[in-house]
Structure formats: C-alpha cells, structure tokens
C-alpha cells in the first residue's frame, strides 16, 4: 500500500495543517511516512508545497518522482496546475476553485478550470463557500482534505482522530468546526466523483 501526495497552495492557506492531519492519521495507522515541504516566499503569498509519502513499507526518499503522485491536493486552482507533471495517469486532482490572486497577470479562471477539468480524475470544489456555510472560511483547507479523503488508503476515522488531536488545544468548537468541514468535503466528493 502506498499514497504519494503533493499538497499545494500559497502561504496562509493551511497547507501545513493539512499535512499535519494526514501525517498524524498515517502514523496512528502504523504506517511509514516521509514528508518534505517548500515554503518559498510564503509570508508574501508565495507558493507552498509538500510532498507526503505514506506506505506500509519503508520509504527511502521524501521526494515524489514526476508522474508518480497518486494525488494532488490543492487549496488554490493555479497552484494545482503547477504540479500536474507529478500526477500519475490514474491519480486524482482535488482542488479548490477559488483563486488567490497575488500576481497582476493571474490567468483567467475559466482557462484554469478548463485545464483542471481536462484531468481524467478531478474533484473541483468551492471549498470557501462550504466552509463559510459551516461557520468559518478558515476551514476551507479541511473541506478540501475531506474531499480528498475517499482516495486515501486510510480510514476516515483516522482523519477524525487526527483533527481531534491537532485542534484539541483550541477547544471543542474548533474541533467540531473542522470535523464538520471534513465531513462536508467528503460528502461532496462522494456525490461528484
């Protein structure tokens, strides 16, 4: 069993939190885990990405070769396209549809969505709207993780446990908000895959 995942977005969108939740869930399941992160000018809205490799066998490298990723999870649509060369032909692209426009020549969103929809296996989700409906747009990253959760070789309960552990110190309201975000994302994927 293995899951090779690239998580992408820009600084401040919760990529590190997504990685932490997945990592905790994998370790809680007794799996091996390797992770690398790049935080390029993230404090100025620059790109952030993480390679996350999960397996039931020892993992020797933390870098995913091009064409081998099982999943790209992105909280920003243009950033999802940046990593398409890493996606395997059978892999899944799960992305937020809401752009984070931080450059003057950001491409038209229609053109980006056409590229995303051309990927064989894709889930394009309005995570911001779903998170806002639940109670906080800050939970959009967990909505996207929920949308990705059906494509992992990890049980859904492991993700729930990871959220309780990671957000537990922030109180029950934050834990419950993130559990609701996870569930809403998963429900969207199950209806739209």
PDB file of C-alpha atoms in Angstrom:
ATOM      1  CA  UNK A   1       0.000   0.000   0.000  1.00  0.00           C
ATOM      2  CA  UNK A   2       1.197   3.494  -0.734  1.00  0.00           C
ATOM      3  CA  UNK A   3      -0.129   7.023  -1.113  1.00  0.00           C
ATOM      4  CA  UNK A   4       2.157   9.619  -2.697  1.00  0.00           C
ATOM      5  CA  UNK A   5       0.563  13.032  -2.270  1.00  0.00           C
ATOM      6  CA  UNK A   6       1.502  16.571  -3.258  1.00  0.00           C
ATOM      7  CA  UNK A   7      -0.218  19.332  -1.320  1.00  0.00           C
ATOM      8  CA  UNK A   8      -0.061  22.792  -2.871  1.00  0.00           C
ATOM      9  CA  UNK A   9      -1.286  26.328  -2.381  1.00  0.00           C
ATOM     10  CA  UNK A  10       0.040  29.654  -1.174  1.00  0.00           C
ATOM     11  CA  UNK A  11       1.220  30.849   2.218  1.00  0.00           C
ATOM     12  CA  UNK A  12      -1.501  31.106   4.832  1.00  0.00           C
ATOM     13  CA  UNK A  13      -3.966  28.685   3.245  1.00  0.00           C
ATOM     14  CA  UNK A  14      -3.419  25.858   5.724  1.00  0.00           C
ATOM     15  CA  UNK A  15      -1.184  23.504   3.778  1.00  0.00           C
ATOM     16  CA  UNK A  16       0.955  22.735   6.810  1.00  0.00           C
ATOM     17  CA  UNK A  17      -2.207  21.889   8.767  1.00  0.00           C
ATOM     18  CA  UNK A  18      -3.413  19.522   6.032  1.00  0.00           C
ATOM     19  CA  UNK A  19      -0.001  17.821   6.041  1.00  0.00           C
ATOM     20  CA  UNK A  20      -0.060  17.510   9.832  1.00  0.00           C
ATOM     21  CA  UNK A  21      -3.528  15.924   9.824  1.00  0.00           C
ATOM     22  CA  UNK A  22      -2.583  13.403   7.142  1.00  0.00           C
ATOM     23  CA  UNK A  23       0.732  12.681   8.841  1.00  0.00           C
ATOM     24  CA  UNK A  24      -0.871  12.076  12.220  1.00  0.00           C
ATOM     25  CA  UNK A  25      -3.535   9.844  10.647  1.00  0.00           C
ATOM     26  CA  UNK A  26      -0.867   7.779   8.844  1.00  0.00           C
ATOM     27  CA  UNK A  27       1.297   7.329  11.933  1.00  0.00           C
ATOM     28  CA  UNK A  28      -1.763   6.483  14.020  1.00  0.00           C
ATOM     29  CA  UNK A  29      -2.489   3.727  11.484  1.00  0.00           C
ATOM     30  CA  UNK A  30       1.038   2.328  11.998  1.00  0.00           C
ATOM     31  CA  UNK A  31       2.266   3.331   8.540  1.00  0.00           C
ATOM     32  CA  UNK A  32       5.609   4.727   7.403  1.00  0.00           C
ATOM     33  CA  UNK A  33       5.706   8.411   6.488  1.00  0.00           C
ATOM     34  CA  UNK A  34       8.151  10.760   4.768  1.00  0.00           C
ATOM     35  CA  UNK A  35       7.487  14.422   4.163  1.00  0.00           C
ATOM     36  CA  UNK A  36       9.236  17.400   2.646  1.00  0.00           C
ATOM     37  CA  UNK A  37       7.980  20.962   2.439  1.00  0.00           C
ATOM     38  CA  UNK A  38       8.906  24.050   0.467  1.00  0.00           C
ATOM     39  CA  UNK A  39       7.857  27.388   1.903  1.00  0.00           C
ATOM     40  CA  UNK A  40       9.211  29.745  -0.838  1.00  0.00           C
ATOM     41  CA  UNK A  41       8.066  33.369  -0.187  1.00  0.00           C
ATOM     42  CA  UNK A  42       5.084  32.015   1.688  1.00  0.00           C
ATOM     43  CA  UNK A  43       4.721  35.005   4.009  1.00  0.00           C
ATOM     44  CA  UNK A  44       4.101  37.170   0.930  1.00  0.00           C
ATOM     45  CA  UNK A  45       1.507  34.835  -0.565  1.00  0.00           C
ATOM     46  CA  UNK A  46       4.099  32.747  -2.381  1.00  0.00           C
ATOM     47  CA  UNK A  47       3.676  29.110  -3.231  1.00  0.00           C
ATOM     48  CA  UNK A  48       3.910  26.380  -0.636  1.00  0.00           C
ATOM     49  CA  UNK A  49       4.034  22.707  -1.385  1.00  0.00           C
ATOM     50  CA  UNK A  50       4.549  19.495   0.480  1.00  0.00           C
ATOM     51  CA  UNK A  51       5.452  16.018  -0.708  1.00  0.00           C
ATOM     52  CA  UNK A  52       3.913  13.413   1.562  1.00  0.00           C
ATOM     53  CA  UNK A  53       4.630   9.725   1.119  1.00  0.00           C
ATOM     54  CA  UNK A  54       2.747   7.067   3.084  1.00  0.00           C
ATOM     55  CA  UNK A  55       3.323   3.321   2.858  1.00  0.00           C
ATOM     56  CA  UNK A  56       3.130   0.089   4.793  1.00  0.00           C
ATOM     57  CA  UNK A  57       6.754  -0.496   3.718  1.00  0.00           C
ATOM     58  CA  UNK A  58       9.839   1.538   4.484  1.00  0.00           C
ATOM     59  CA  UNK A  59      10.160   4.681   2.333  1.00  0.00           C
ATOM     60  CA  UNK A  60      13.635   5.663   1.149  1.00  0.00           C
ATOM     61  CA  UNK A  61      13.024   9.119  -0.341  1.00  0.00           C
ATOM     62  CA  UNK A  62      10.788  12.004   0.637  1.00  0.00           C
ATOM     63  CA  UNK A  63      10.551  13.309  -2.940  1.00  0.00           C
ATOM     64  CA  UNK A  64       7.859  12.001  -5.308  1.00  0.00           C
ATOM     65  CA  UNK A  65       9.110  11.374  -8.863  1.00  0.00           C
ATOM     66  CA  UNK A  66       7.307  13.089 -11.744  1.00  0.00           C
ATOM     67  CA  UNK A  67       4.348  11.062 -12.986  1.00  0.00           C
ATOM     68  CA  UNK A  68       4.051   9.029  -9.772  1.00  0.00           C
ATOM     69  CA  UNK A  69       1.843  11.069  -7.423  1.00  0.00           C
ATOM     70  CA  UNK A  70      -1.410   9.358  -6.508  1.00  0.00           C
ATOM     71  CA  UNK A  71      -2.972  12.656  -5.572  1.00  0.00           C
ATOM     72  CA  UNK A  72      -2.548  16.413  -5.799  1.00  0.00           C
ATOM     73  CA  UNK A  73      -4.459  18.245  -3.101  1.00  0.00           C
ATOM     74  CA  UNK A  74      -4.569  21.973  -3.751  1.00  0.00           C
ATOM     75  CA  UNK A  75      -6.180  24.874  -1.943  1.00  0.00           C
ATOM     76  CA  UNK A  76      -5.610  27.145  -4.959  1.00  0.00           C
ATOM     77  CA  UNK A  77      -6.503  26.260  -8.563  1.00  0.00           C
ATOM     78  CA  UNK A  78      -3.469  27.667 -10.400  1.00  0.00           C
ATOM     79  CA  UNK A  79      -1.126  26.011  -7.908  1.00  0.00           C
ATOM     80  CA  UNK A  80      -2.807  22.678  -8.644  1.00  0.00           C
ATOM     81  CA  UNK A  81      -1.746  23.022 -12.281  1.00  0.00           C
ATOM     82  CA  UNK A  82       1.871  23.747 -11.328  1.00  0.00           C
ATOM     83  CA  UNK A  83       2.231  20.162 -10.056  1.00  0.00           C
ATOM     84  CA  UNK A  84       0.324  18.278 -12.782  1.00  0.00           C
ATOM     85  CA  UNK A  85       3.577  16.817 -14.203  1.00  0.00           C
ATOM     86  CA  UNK A  86       3.884  14.839 -10.948  1.00  0.00           C
ATOM     87  CA  UNK A  87       0.393  13.294 -11.169  1.00  0.00           C
ATOM     88  CA  UNK A  88       0.201   9.685 -12.339  1.00  0.00           C
ATOM     89  CA  UNK A  89      -2.211   8.916 -15.190  1.00  0.00           C
ATOM     90  CA  UNK A  90      -4.561   7.241 -12.672  1.00  0.00           C
ATOM     91  CA  UNK A  91      -4.045   9.862  -9.954  1.00  0.00           C
ATOM     92  CA  UNK A  92      -6.616  12.269  -8.553  1.00  0.00           C
ATOM     93  CA  UNK A  93      -6.531  16.067  -8.603  1.00  0.00           C
ATOM     94  CA  UNK A  94      -8.541  17.610  -5.764  1.00  0.00           C
ATOM     95  CA  UNK A  95      -8.621  21.394  -5.816  1.00  0.00           C
ATOM     96  CA  UNK A  96     -10.383  24.450  -4.538  1.00  0.00           C
ATOM     97  CA  UNK A  97     -11.939  26.511  -7.354  1.00  0.00           C
ATOM     98  CA  UNK A  98     -11.304  29.872  -5.660  1.00  0.00           C
ATOM     99  CA  UNK A  99      -8.179  31.668  -6.877  1.00  0.00           C
ATOM    100  CA  UNK A 100      -5.774  33.528  -4.624  1.00  0.00           C
ATOM    101  CA  UNK A 101      -4.854  36.336  -6.987  1.00  0.00           C
ATOM    102  CA  UNK A 102      -1.443  37.536  -5.870  1.00  0.00           C
ATOM    103  CA  UNK A 103       0.096  38.454  -9.223  1.00  0.00           C
ATOM    104  CA  UNK A 104      -1.023  41.024 -11.827  1.00  0.00           C
ATOM    105  CA  UNK A 105      -1.027  38.529 -14.699  1.00  0.00           C
ATOM    106  CA  UNK A 106      -3.025  35.770 -12.996  1.00  0.00           C
ATOM    107  CA  UNK A 107      -4.568  33.733 -15.854  1.00  0.00           C
ATOM    108  CA  UNK A 108      -8.347  33.848 -16.405  1.00  0.00           C
ATOM    109  CA  UNK A 109     -10.011  31.417 -14.004  1.00  0.00           C
ATOM    110  CA  UNK A 110     -12.049  29.940 -16.879  1.00  0.00           C
ATOM    111  CA  UNK A 111      -8.821  28.879 -18.598  1.00  0.00           C
ATOM    112  CA  UNK A 112      -7.508  27.319 -15.384  1.00  0.00           C
ATOM    113  CA  UNK A 113     -10.750  25.424 -14.781  1.00  0.00           C
ATOM    114  CA  UNK A 114     -10.700  24.092 -18.348  1.00  0.00           C
ATOM    115  CA  UNK A 115      -7.244  22.630 -17.633  1.00  0.00           C
ATOM    116  CA  UNK A 116      -8.400  21.163 -14.322  1.00  0.00           C
ATOM    117  CA  UNK A 117     -11.476  19.586 -15.909  1.00  0.00           C
ATOM    118  CA  UNK A 118      -9.248  18.003 -18.581  1.00  0.00           C
ATOM    119  CA  UNK A 119      -7.603  15.854 -15.897  1.00  0.00           C
ATOM    120  CA  UNK A 120      -9.170  12.392 -16.011  1.00  0.00           C
ATOM    121  CA  UNK A 121      -9.805  12.149 -12.255  1.00  0.00           C
ATOM    122  CA  UNK A 122     -10.626  15.510 -10.736  1.00  0.00           C
ATOM    123  CA  UNK A 123     -12.641  16.999  -7.915  1.00  0.00           C
ATOM    124  CA  UNK A 124     -13.102  20.775  -8.187  1.00  0.00           C
ATOM    125  CA  UNK A 125     -14.805  22.090  -5.092  1.00  0.00           C
ATOM    126  CA  UNK A 126     -15.921  25.513  -3.864  1.00  0.00           C
ATOM    127  CA  UNK A 127     -14.322  24.893  -0.501  1.00  0.00           C
ATOM    128  CA  UNK A 128     -14.589  28.537   0.579  1.00  0.00           C
ATOM    129  CA  UNK A 129     -18.385  28.575   0.200  1.00  0.00           C
ATOM    130  CA  UNK A 130     -18.785  25.250   2.006  1.00  0.00           C
ATOM    131  CA  UNK A 131     -16.509  26.344   4.843  1.00  0.00           C
ATOM    132  CA  UNK A 132     -18.351  29.672   5.164  1.00  0.00           C
ATOM    133  CA  UNK A 133     -21.660  27.828   5.360  1.00  0.00           C
ATOM    134  CA  UNK A 134     -20.277  25.639   8.149  1.00  0.00           C
ATOM    135  CA  UNK A 135     -19.088  28.635  10.123  1.00  0.00           C
ATOM    136  CA  UNK A 136     -15.624  29.810   9.030  1.00  0.00           C
ATOM    137  CA  UNK A 137     -13.907  30.237   5.694  1.00  0.00           C
ATOM    138  CA  UNK A 138     -10.659  29.367   7.540  1.00  0.00           C
ATOM    139  CA  UNK A 139     -11.761  25.717   7.448  1.00  0.00           C
ATOM    140  CA  UNK A 140     -11.636  25.602   3.621  1.00  0.00           C
ATOM    141  CA  UNK A 141      -8.389  23.640   3.774  1.00  0.00           C
ATOM    142  CA  UNK A 142     -10.074  20.898   5.835  1.00  0.00           C
ATOM    143  CA  UNK A 143     -13.026  20.858   3.409  1.00  0.00           C
ATOM    144  CA  UNK A 144     -10.518  20.074   0.663  1.00  0.00           C
ATOM    145  CA  UNK A 145      -8.889  17.388   2.794  1.00  0.00           C
ATOM    146  CA  UNK A 146     -12.337  15.875   3.312  1.00  0.00           C
ATOM    147  CA  UNK A 147     -12.851  15.902  -0.455  1.00  0.00           C
ATOM    148  CA  UNK A 148      -9.543  14.024  -0.821  1.00  0.00           C
ATOM    149  CA  UNK A 149     -10.223  11.562   1.995  1.00  0.00           C
ATOM    150  CA  UNK A 150     -12.062   8.900  -0.094  1.00  0.00           C
ATOM    151  CA  UNK A 151      -8.918   8.446  -2.235  1.00  0.00           C
ATOM    152  CA  UNK A 152      -6.565   7.549   0.633  1.00  0.00           C
ATOM    153  CA  UNK A 153      -5.693   4.097   1.863  1.00  0.00           C
ATOM    154  CA  UNK A 154      -6.547   5.355   5.337  1.00  0.00           C
ATOM    155  CA  UNK A 155      -9.800   5.012   7.215  1.00  0.00           C
ATOM    156  CA  UNK A 156     -11.972   8.093   7.626  1.00  0.00           C
ATOM    157  CA  UNK A 157     -11.876   7.584  11.402  1.00  0.00           C
ATOM    158  CA  UNK A 158      -8.103   8.162  11.378  1.00  0.00           C
ATOM    159  CA  UNK A 159      -8.649  11.624   9.867  1.00  0.00           C
ATOM    160  CA  UNK A 160     -11.272  12.391  12.509  1.00  0.00           C
ATOM    161  CA  UNK A 161      -8.877  11.314  15.278  1.00  0.00           C
ATOM    162  CA  UNK A 162      -6.095  13.431  13.788  1.00  0.00           C
ATOM    163  CA  UNK A 163      -8.315  16.535  13.768  1.00  0.00           C
ATOM    164  CA  UNK A 164      -9.280  15.957  17.402  1.00  0.00           C
ATOM    165  CA  UNK A 165      -5.601  15.644  18.341  1.00  0.00           C
ATOM    166  CA  UNK A 166      -4.272  18.581  16.289  1.00  0.00           C
ATOM    167  CA  UNK A 167      -7.038  21.073  17.107  1.00  0.00           C
ATOM    168  CA  UNK A 168      -7.835  19.747  20.584  1.00  0.00           C
ATOM    169  CA  UNK A 169      -5.954  22.501  22.406  1.00  0.00           C
ATOM    170  CA  UNK A 170      -8.064  25.120  20.612  1.00  0.00           C
ATOM    171  CA  UNK A 171     -11.288  23.842  22.155  1.00  0.00           C
ATOM    172  CA  UNK A 172     -14.341  21.826  21.201  1.00  0.00           C
ATOM    173  CA  UNK A 173     -15.820  24.494  18.909  1.00  0.00           C
ATOM    174  CA  UNK A 174     -12.735  24.471  16.655  1.00  0.00           C
ATOM    175  CA  UNK A 175     -12.572  20.668  16.690  1.00  0.00           C
ATOM    176  CA  UNK A 176     -16.248  20.370  15.775  1.00  0.00           C
ATOM    177  CA  UNK A 177     -15.930  23.011  13.049  1.00  0.00           C
ATOM    178  CA  UNK A 178     -13.086  21.082  11.433  1.00  0.00           C
ATOM    179  CA  UNK A 179     -14.885  17.745  11.776  1.00  0.00           C
ATOM    180  CA  UNK A 180     -17.889  19.296  10.013  1.00  0.00           C
ATOM    181  CA  UNK A 181     -15.575  20.685   7.296  1.00  0.00           C
ATOM    182  CA  UNK A 182     -14.011  17.247   6.803  1.00  0.00           C
ATOM    183  CA  UNK A 183     -17.431  15.606   6.507  1.00  0.00           C
ATOM    184  CA  UNK A 184     -18.762  18.253   4.092  1.00  0.00           C
ATOM    185  CA  UNK A 185     -15.766  17.812   1.782  1.00  0.00           C
ATOM    186  CA  UNK A 186     -16.066  14.037   1.844  1.00  0.00           C
ATOM    187  CA  UNK A 187     -19.801  14.200   1.093  1.00  0.00           C
ATOM    188  CA  UNK A 188     -19.106  16.480  -1.894  1.00  0.00           C
ATOM    189  CA  UNK A 189     -16.561  14.034  -3.339  1.00  0.00           C
ATOM    190  CA  UNK A 190     -18.781  11.023  -2.857  1.00  0.00           C
ATOM    191  CA  UNK A 191     -21.539  12.788  -4.820  1.00  0.00           C
ATOM    192  CA  UNK A 192     -19.256  14.141  -7.545  1.00  0.00           C
ATOM    193  CA  UNK A 193     -16.519  11.586  -8.249  1.00  0.00           C
TER     194      UNK A 193
END
